[in-house]
mmCIF file of C-alpha atoms in Angstrom:
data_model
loop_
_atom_site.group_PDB
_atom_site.id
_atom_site.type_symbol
_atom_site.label_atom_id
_atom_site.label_comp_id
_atom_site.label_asym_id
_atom_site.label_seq_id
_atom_site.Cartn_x
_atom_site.Cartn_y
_atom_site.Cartn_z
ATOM 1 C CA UNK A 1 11.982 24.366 24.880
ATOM 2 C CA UNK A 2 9.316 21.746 25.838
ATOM 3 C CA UNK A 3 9.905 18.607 27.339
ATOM 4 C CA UNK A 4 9.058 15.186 25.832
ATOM 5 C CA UNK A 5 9.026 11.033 26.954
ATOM 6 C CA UNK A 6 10.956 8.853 24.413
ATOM 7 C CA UNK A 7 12.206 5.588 26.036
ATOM 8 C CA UNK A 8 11.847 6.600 29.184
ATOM 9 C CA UNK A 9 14.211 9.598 28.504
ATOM 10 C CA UNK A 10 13.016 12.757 29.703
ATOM 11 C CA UNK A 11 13.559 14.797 26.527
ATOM 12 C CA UNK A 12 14.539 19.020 26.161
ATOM 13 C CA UNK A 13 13.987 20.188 22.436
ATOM 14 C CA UNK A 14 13.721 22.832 20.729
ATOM 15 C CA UNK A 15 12.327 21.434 17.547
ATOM 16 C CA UNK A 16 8.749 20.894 18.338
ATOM 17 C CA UNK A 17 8.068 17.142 18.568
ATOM 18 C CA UNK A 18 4.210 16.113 17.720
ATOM 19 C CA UNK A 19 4.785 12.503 17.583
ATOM 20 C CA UNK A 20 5.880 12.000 20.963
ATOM 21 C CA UNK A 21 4.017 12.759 24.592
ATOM 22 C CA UNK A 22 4.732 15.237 26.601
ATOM 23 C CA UNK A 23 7.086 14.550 29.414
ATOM 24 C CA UNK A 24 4.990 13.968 32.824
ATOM 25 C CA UNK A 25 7.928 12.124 35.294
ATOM 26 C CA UNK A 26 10.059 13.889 38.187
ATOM 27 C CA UNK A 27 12.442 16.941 37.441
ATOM 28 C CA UNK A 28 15.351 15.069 37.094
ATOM 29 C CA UNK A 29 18.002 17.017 34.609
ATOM 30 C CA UNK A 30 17.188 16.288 30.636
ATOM 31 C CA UNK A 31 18.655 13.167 29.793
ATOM 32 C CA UNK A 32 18.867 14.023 26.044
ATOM 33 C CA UNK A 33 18.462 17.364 24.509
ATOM 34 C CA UNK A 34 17.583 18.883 21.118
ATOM 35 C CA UNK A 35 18.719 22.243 20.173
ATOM 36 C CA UNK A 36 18.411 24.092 16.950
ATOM 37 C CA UNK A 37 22.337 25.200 15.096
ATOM 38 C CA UNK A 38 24.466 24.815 13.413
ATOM 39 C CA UNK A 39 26.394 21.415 11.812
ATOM 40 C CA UNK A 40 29.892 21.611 10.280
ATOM 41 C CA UNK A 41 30.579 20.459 6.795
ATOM 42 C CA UNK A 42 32.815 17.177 8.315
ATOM 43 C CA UNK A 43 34.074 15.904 11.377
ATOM 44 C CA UNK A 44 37.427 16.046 11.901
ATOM 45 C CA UNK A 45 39.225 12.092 11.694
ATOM 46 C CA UNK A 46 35.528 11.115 11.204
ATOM 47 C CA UNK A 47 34.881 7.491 9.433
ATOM 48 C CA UNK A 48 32.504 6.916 7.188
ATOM 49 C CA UNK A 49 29.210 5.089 8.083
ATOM 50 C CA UNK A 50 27.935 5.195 4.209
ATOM 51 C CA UNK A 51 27.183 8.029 2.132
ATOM 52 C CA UNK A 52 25.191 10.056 4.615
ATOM 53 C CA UNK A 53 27.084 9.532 8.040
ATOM 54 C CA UNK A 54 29.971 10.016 9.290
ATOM 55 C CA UNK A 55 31.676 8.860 12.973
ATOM 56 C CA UNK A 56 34.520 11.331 15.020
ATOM 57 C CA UNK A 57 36.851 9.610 16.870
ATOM 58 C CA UNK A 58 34.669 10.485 19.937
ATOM 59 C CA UNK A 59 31.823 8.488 18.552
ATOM 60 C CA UNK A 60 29.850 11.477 17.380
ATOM 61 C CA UNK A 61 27.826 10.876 14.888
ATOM 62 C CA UNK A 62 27.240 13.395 11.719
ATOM 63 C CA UNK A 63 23.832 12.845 9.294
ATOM 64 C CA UNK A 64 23.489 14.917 6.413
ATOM 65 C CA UNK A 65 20.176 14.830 4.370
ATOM 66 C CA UNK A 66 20.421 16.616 1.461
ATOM 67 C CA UNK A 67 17.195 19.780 1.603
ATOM 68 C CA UNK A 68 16.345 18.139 4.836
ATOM 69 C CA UNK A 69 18.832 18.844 7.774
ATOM 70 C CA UNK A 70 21.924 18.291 9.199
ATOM 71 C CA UNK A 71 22.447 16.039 12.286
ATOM 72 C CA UNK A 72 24.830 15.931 15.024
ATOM 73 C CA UNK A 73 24.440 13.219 17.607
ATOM 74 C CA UNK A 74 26.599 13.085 20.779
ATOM 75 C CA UNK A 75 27.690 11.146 23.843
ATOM 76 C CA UNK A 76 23.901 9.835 23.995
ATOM 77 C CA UNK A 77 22.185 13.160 25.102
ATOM 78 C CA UNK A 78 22.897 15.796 22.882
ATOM 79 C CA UNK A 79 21.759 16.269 19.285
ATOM 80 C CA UNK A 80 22.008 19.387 17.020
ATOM 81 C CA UNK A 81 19.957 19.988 14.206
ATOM 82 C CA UNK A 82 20.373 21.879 11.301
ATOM 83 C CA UNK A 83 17.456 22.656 9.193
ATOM 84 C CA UNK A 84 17.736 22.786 5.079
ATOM 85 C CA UNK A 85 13.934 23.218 3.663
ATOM 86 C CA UNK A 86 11.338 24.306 6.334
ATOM 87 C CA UNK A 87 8.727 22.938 3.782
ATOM 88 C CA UNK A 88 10.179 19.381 5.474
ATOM 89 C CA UNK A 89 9.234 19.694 9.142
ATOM 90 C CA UNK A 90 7.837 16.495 9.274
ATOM 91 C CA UNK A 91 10.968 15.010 7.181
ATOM 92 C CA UNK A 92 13.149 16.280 9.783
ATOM 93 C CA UNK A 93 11.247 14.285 12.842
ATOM 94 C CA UNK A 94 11.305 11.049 10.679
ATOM 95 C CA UNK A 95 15.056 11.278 10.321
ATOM 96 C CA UNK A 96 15.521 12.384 13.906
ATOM 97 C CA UNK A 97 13.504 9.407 15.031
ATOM 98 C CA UNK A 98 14.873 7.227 12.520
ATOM 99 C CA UNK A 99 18.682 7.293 12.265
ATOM 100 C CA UNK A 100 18.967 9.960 14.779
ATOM 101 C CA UNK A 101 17.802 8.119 17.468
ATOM 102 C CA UNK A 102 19.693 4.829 16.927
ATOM 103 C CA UNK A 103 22.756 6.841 16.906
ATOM 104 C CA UNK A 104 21.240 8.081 20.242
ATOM 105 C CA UNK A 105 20.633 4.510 21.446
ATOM 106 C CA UNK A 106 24.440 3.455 20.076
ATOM 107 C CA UNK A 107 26.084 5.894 21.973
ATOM 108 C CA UNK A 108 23.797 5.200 25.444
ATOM 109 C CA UNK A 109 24.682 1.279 24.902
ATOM 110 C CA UNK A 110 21.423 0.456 23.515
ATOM 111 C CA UNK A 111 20.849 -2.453 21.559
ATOM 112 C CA UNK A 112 17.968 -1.387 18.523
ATOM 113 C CA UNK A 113 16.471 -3.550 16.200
ATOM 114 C CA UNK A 114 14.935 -3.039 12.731
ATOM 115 C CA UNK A 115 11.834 -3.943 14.251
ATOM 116 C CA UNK A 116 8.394 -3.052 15.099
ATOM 117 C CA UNK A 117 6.833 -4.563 18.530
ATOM 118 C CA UNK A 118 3.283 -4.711 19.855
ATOM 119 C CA UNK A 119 2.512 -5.663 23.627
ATOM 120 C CA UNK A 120 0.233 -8.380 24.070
ATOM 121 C CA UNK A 121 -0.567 -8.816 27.644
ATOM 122 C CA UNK A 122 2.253 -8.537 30.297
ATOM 123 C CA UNK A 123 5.189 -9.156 27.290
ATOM 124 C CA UNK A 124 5.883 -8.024 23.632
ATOM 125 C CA UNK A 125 6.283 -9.814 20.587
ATOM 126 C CA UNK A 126 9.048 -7.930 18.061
ATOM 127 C CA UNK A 127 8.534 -7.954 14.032
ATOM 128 C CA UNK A 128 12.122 -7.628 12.608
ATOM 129 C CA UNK A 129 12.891 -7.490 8.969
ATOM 130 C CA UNK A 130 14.111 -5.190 6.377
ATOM 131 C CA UNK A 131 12.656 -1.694 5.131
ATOM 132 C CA UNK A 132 9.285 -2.927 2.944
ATOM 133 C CA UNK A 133 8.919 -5.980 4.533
ATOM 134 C CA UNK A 134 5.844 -5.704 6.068
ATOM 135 C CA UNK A 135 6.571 -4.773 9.514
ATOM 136 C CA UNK A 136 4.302 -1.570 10.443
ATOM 137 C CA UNK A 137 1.360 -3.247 8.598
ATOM 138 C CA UNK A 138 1.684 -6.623 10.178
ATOM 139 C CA UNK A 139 1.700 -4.592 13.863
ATOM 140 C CA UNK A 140 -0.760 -2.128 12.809
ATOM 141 C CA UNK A 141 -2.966 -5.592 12.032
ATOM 142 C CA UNK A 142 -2.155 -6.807 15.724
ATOM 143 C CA UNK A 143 -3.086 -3.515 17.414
ATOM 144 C CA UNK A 144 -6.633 -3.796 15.064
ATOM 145 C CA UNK A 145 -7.145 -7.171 17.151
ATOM 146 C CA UNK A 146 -6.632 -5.444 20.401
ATOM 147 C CA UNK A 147 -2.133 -5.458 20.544
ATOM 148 C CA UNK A 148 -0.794 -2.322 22.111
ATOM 149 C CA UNK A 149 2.364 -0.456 20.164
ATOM 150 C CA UNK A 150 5.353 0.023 21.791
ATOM 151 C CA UNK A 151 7.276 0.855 18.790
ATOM 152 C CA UNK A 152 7.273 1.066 15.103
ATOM 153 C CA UNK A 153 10.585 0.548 13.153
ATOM 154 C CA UNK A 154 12.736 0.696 15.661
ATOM 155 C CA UNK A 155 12.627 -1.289 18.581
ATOM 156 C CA UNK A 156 15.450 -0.618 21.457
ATOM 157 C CA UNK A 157 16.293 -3.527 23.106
ATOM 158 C CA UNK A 158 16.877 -3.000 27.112
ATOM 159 C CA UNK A 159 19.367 -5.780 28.570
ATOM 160 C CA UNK A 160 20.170 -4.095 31.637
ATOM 161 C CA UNK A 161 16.098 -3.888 32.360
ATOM 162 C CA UNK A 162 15.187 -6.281 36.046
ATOM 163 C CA UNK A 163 13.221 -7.763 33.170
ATOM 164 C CA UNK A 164 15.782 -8.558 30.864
ATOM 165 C CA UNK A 165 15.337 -8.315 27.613
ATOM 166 C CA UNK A 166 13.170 -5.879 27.678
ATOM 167 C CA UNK A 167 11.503 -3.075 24.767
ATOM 168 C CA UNK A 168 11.673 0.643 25.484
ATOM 169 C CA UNK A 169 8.620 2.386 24.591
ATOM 170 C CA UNK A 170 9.309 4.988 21.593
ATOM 171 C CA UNK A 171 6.853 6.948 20.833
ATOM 172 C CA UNK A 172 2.830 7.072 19.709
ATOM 173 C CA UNK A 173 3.551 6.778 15.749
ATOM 174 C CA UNK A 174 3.151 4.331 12.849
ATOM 175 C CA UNK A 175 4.139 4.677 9.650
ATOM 176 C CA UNK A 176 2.033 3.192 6.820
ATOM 177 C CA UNK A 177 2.105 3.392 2.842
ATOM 178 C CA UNK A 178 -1.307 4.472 1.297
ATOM 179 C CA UNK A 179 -2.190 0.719 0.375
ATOM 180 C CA UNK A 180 -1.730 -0.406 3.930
ATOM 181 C CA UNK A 181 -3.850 2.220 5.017
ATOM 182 C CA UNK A 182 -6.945 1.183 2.325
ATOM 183 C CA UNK A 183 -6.704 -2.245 3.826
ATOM 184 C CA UNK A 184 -6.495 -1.489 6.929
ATOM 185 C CA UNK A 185 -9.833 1.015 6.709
ATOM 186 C CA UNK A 186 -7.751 4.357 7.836
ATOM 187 C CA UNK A 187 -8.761 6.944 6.493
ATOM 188 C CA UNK A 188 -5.548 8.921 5.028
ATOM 189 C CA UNK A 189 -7.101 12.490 5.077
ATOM 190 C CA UNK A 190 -5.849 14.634 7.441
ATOM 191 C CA UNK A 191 -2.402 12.450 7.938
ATOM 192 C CA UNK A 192 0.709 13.845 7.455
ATOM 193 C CA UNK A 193 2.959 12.660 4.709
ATOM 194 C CA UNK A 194 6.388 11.338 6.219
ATOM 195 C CA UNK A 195 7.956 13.098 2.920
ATOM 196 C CA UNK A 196 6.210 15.391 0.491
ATOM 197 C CA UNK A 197 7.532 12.700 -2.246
ATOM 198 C CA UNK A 198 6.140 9.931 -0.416
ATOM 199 C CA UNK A 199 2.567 8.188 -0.453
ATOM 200 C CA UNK A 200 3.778 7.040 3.269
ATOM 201 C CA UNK A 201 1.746 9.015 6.130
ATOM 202 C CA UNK A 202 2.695 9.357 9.870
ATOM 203 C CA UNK A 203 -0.750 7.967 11.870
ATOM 204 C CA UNK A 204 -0.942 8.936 15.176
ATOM 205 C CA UNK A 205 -1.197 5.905 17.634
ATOM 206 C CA UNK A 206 -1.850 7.418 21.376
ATOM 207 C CA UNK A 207 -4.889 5.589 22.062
ATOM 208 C CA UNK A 208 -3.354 2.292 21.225
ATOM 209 C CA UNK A 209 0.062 2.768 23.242
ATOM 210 C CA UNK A 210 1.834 1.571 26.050
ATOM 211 C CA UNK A 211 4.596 3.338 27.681
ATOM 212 C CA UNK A 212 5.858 1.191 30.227
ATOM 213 C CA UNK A 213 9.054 -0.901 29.452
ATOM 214 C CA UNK A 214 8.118 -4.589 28.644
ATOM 215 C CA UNK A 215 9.485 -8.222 28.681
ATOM 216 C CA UNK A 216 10.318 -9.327 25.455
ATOM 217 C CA UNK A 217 8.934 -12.809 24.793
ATOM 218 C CA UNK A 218 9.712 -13.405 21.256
ATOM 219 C CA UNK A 219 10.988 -11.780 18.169
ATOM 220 C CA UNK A 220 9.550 -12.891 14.715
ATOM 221 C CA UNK A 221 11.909 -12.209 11.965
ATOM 222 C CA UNK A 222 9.916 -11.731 8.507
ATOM 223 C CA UNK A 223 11.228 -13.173 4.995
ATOM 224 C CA UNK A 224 9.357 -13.052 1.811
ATOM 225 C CA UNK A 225 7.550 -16.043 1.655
ATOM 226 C CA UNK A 226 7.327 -16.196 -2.276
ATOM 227 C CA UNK A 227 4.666 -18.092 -3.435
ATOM 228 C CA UNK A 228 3.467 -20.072 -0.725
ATOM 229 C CA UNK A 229 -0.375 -18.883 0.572
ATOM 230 C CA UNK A 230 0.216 -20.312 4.134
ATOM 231 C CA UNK A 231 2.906 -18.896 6.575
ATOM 232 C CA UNK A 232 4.532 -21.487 8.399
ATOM 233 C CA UNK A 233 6.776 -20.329 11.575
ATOM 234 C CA UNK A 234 9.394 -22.290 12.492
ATOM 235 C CA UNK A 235 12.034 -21.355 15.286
ATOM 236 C CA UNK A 236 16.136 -20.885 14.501
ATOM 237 C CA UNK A 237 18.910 -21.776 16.497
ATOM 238 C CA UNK A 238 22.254 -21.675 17.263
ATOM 239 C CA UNK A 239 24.041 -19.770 14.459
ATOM 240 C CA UNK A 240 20.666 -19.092 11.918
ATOM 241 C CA UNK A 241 19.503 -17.650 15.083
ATOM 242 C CA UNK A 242 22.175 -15.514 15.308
ATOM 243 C CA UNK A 243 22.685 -14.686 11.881
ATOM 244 C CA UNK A 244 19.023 -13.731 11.728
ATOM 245 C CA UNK A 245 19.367 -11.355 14.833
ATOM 246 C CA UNK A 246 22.146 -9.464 13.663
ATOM 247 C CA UNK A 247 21.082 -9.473 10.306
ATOM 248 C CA UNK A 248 17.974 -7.356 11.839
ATOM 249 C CA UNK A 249 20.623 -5.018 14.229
ATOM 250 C CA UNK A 250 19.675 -1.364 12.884
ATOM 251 C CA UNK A 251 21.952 0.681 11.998
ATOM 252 C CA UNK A 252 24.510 -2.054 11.656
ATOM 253 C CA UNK A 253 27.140 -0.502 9.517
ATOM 254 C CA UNK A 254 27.161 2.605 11.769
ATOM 255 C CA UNK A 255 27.556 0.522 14.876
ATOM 256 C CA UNK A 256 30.724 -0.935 12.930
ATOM 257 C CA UNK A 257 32.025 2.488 11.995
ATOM 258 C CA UNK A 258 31.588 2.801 16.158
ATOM 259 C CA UNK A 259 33.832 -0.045 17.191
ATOM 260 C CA UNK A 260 30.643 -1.448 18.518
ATOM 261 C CA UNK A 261 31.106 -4.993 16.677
ATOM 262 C CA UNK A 262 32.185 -6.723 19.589
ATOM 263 C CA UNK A 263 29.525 -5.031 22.187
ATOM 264 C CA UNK A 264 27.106 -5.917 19.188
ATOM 265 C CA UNK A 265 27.557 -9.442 19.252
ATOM 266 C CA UNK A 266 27.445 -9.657 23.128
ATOM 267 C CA UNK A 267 24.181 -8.077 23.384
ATOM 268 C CA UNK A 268 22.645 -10.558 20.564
ATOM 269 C CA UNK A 269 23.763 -13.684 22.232
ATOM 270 C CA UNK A 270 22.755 -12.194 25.437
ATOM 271 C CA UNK A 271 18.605 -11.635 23.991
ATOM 272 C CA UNK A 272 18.808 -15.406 22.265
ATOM 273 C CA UNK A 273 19.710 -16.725 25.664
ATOM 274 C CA UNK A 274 16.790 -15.439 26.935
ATOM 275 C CA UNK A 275 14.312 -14.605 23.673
ATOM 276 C CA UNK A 276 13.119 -17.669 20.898
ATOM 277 C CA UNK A 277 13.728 -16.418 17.955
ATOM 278 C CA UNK A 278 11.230 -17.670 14.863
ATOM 279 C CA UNK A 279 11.004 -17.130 10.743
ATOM 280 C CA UNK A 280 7.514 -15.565 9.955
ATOM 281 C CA UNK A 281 7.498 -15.428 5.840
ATOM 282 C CA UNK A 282 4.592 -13.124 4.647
ATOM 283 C CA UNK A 283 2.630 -13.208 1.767
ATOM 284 C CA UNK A 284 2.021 -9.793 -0.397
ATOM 285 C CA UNK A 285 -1.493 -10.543 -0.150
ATOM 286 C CA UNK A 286 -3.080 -8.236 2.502
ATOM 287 C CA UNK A 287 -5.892 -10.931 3.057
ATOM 288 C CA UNK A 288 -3.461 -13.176 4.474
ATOM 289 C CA UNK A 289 -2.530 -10.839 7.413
ATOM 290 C CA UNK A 290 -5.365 -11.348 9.488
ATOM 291 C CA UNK A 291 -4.825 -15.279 9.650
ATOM 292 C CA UNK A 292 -1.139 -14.749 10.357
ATOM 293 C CA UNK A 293 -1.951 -11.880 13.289
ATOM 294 C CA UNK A 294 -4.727 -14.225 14.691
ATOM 295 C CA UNK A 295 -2.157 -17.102 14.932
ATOM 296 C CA UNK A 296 0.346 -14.289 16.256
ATOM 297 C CA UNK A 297 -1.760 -13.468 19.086
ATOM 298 C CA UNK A 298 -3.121 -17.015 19.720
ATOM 299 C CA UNK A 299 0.683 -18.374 19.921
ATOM 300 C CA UNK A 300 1.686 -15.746 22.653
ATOM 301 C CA UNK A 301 -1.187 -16.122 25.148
ATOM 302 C CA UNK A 302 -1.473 -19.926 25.315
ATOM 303 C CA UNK A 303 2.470 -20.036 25.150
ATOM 304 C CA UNK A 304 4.860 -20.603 22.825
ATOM 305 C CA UNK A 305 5.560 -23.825 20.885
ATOM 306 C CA UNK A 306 9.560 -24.460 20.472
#
């Protein structure tokens, strides 16, 4: 067993856990832990959350990756993890720290978006879009031009944080494709693949983190912006605002399968009462991103425009 620091949590696990820091806070009892077993074939009355998950009555939540593992997430603090290929170690952390831990977050009345978020200064800024859009590369760009991480992919939203909204740190860890890494200038040898399959890597971020909670100051929600070679933000409100928001809730058919709907929409009115929420479309052109990260960074220390 070694313990780890994921959100603040104070982690037990038996599955070794490289991407995240050790655990250096008081001896208070484990608030989640990981142990090594066995996963049955189905949970009994279980719905489903899509073709890999299912949901017990109890809100336990069942993840089955076929010659990866077996997952079993419950009441917030207790996951069990059954191994299929040990060839896939790190395959099994990404799906842990993927869609294990925003069942994790669910079940603990955590809000997570599909979102990466840097720190800049005393607040964070959180890049929200779909898988592919751009999000790890546009923060990995940020933390180039001196942007801490706080989390890549999935950011968990704190609104019960003094100050509210606020990000929970993850964990040291981005995940880039091989053409984001050229660009970037990092060097891919020596980086773990996230899947054997995959020309994504795992690069390890602990000299650029931040693990204290932070203020969330805005949230940037990425489109495609097509064919247009400047990327003009503009702010949403009322119900684009919302649509946007949820639209970016991770994990969303999940937290339906969990009766979590109307908790869902609580908590996203809740972070646009407090949070300005703005349309960033990218470019596919990687020469773009440093104009759009400079203007990132230039917006949120001279303040915000509305």
């Amino acid at each position: 067993m070694m313990d780890y620091l994921l959100c603040g949590w104070r982690v037990r696990s038996q599955l070794t856990l490289p991407e995240l820091l050790p655990w250096s806070g008081d001896d208070r009892v484990p608030d989640v832990e990981i142990i090594l077993g066995t996963v049955p074939d189905h949970l009994d009355g279980a719905k489903s959350a899509g073709p890999l998950i299912e949901v017990g009555p109890d809100n336990s939540c069942r993840l089955e990756i076929k010659r990866v593992a077996r997952y079993l997430v419950s009441e917030g603090r207790r996951v069990v993890i059954e191994t299929a290929n040990a060839g896939e170690d790190a395959a099994v952390r990404a799906f842990l720290l993927g869609t294990g831990f925003a069942m994790l977050c669910l079940q603990r009345g955590l809000f997570p978006l599909h979102a990466s978020s840097v720190r800049i200064g005393d607040s964070c800024i959180a890049l929200a879009g779909s898988s592919g859009m751009g999000k790890s590369t546009l923060a990995a760009t940020l933390v180039k031009r001196g942007a801490s991480l706080t989390a890549d992919d999935v950011s968990v939203v704190d609104l019960s944080a003094p100050a509210s909204p606020s990000i929970l740190p993850a964990y040291p860890q981005m995940k880039l494709w091989r053409n984001s890494l050229d660009n970037l200038d990092i060097a891919a040898e020596g980086l773990l693949r996230v899947r054997r399959s995959f020309e994504k890597y795992a690069v390890p971020a602990a000299t650029f983190f931040d693990s204290r909670p932070v203020r969330l100051a805005a949230i940037y929600g990425l489109a495609d912006a097509g064919g247009m070679q400047q990327a003009e933000i503009g702010r949403l409100d009322g119900l684009d605002a919302l649509g946007e928001l949820t639209m970016n809730f991770y994990r969303r058919r999940l937290a339906a399968a969990m009766n979590l709907q109307n908790d869902s929409m609580r908590a996203a009115l809740k972070i646009l009462a407090a949070v300005p929420l703005y349309r960033l479309p990218l470019t596919r052109s990687f020469d773009a991103l440093g104009a759009i990260a400079e203007e990132l960074l230039s917006r949120h220390r001279s303040g915000l425009p509305s």
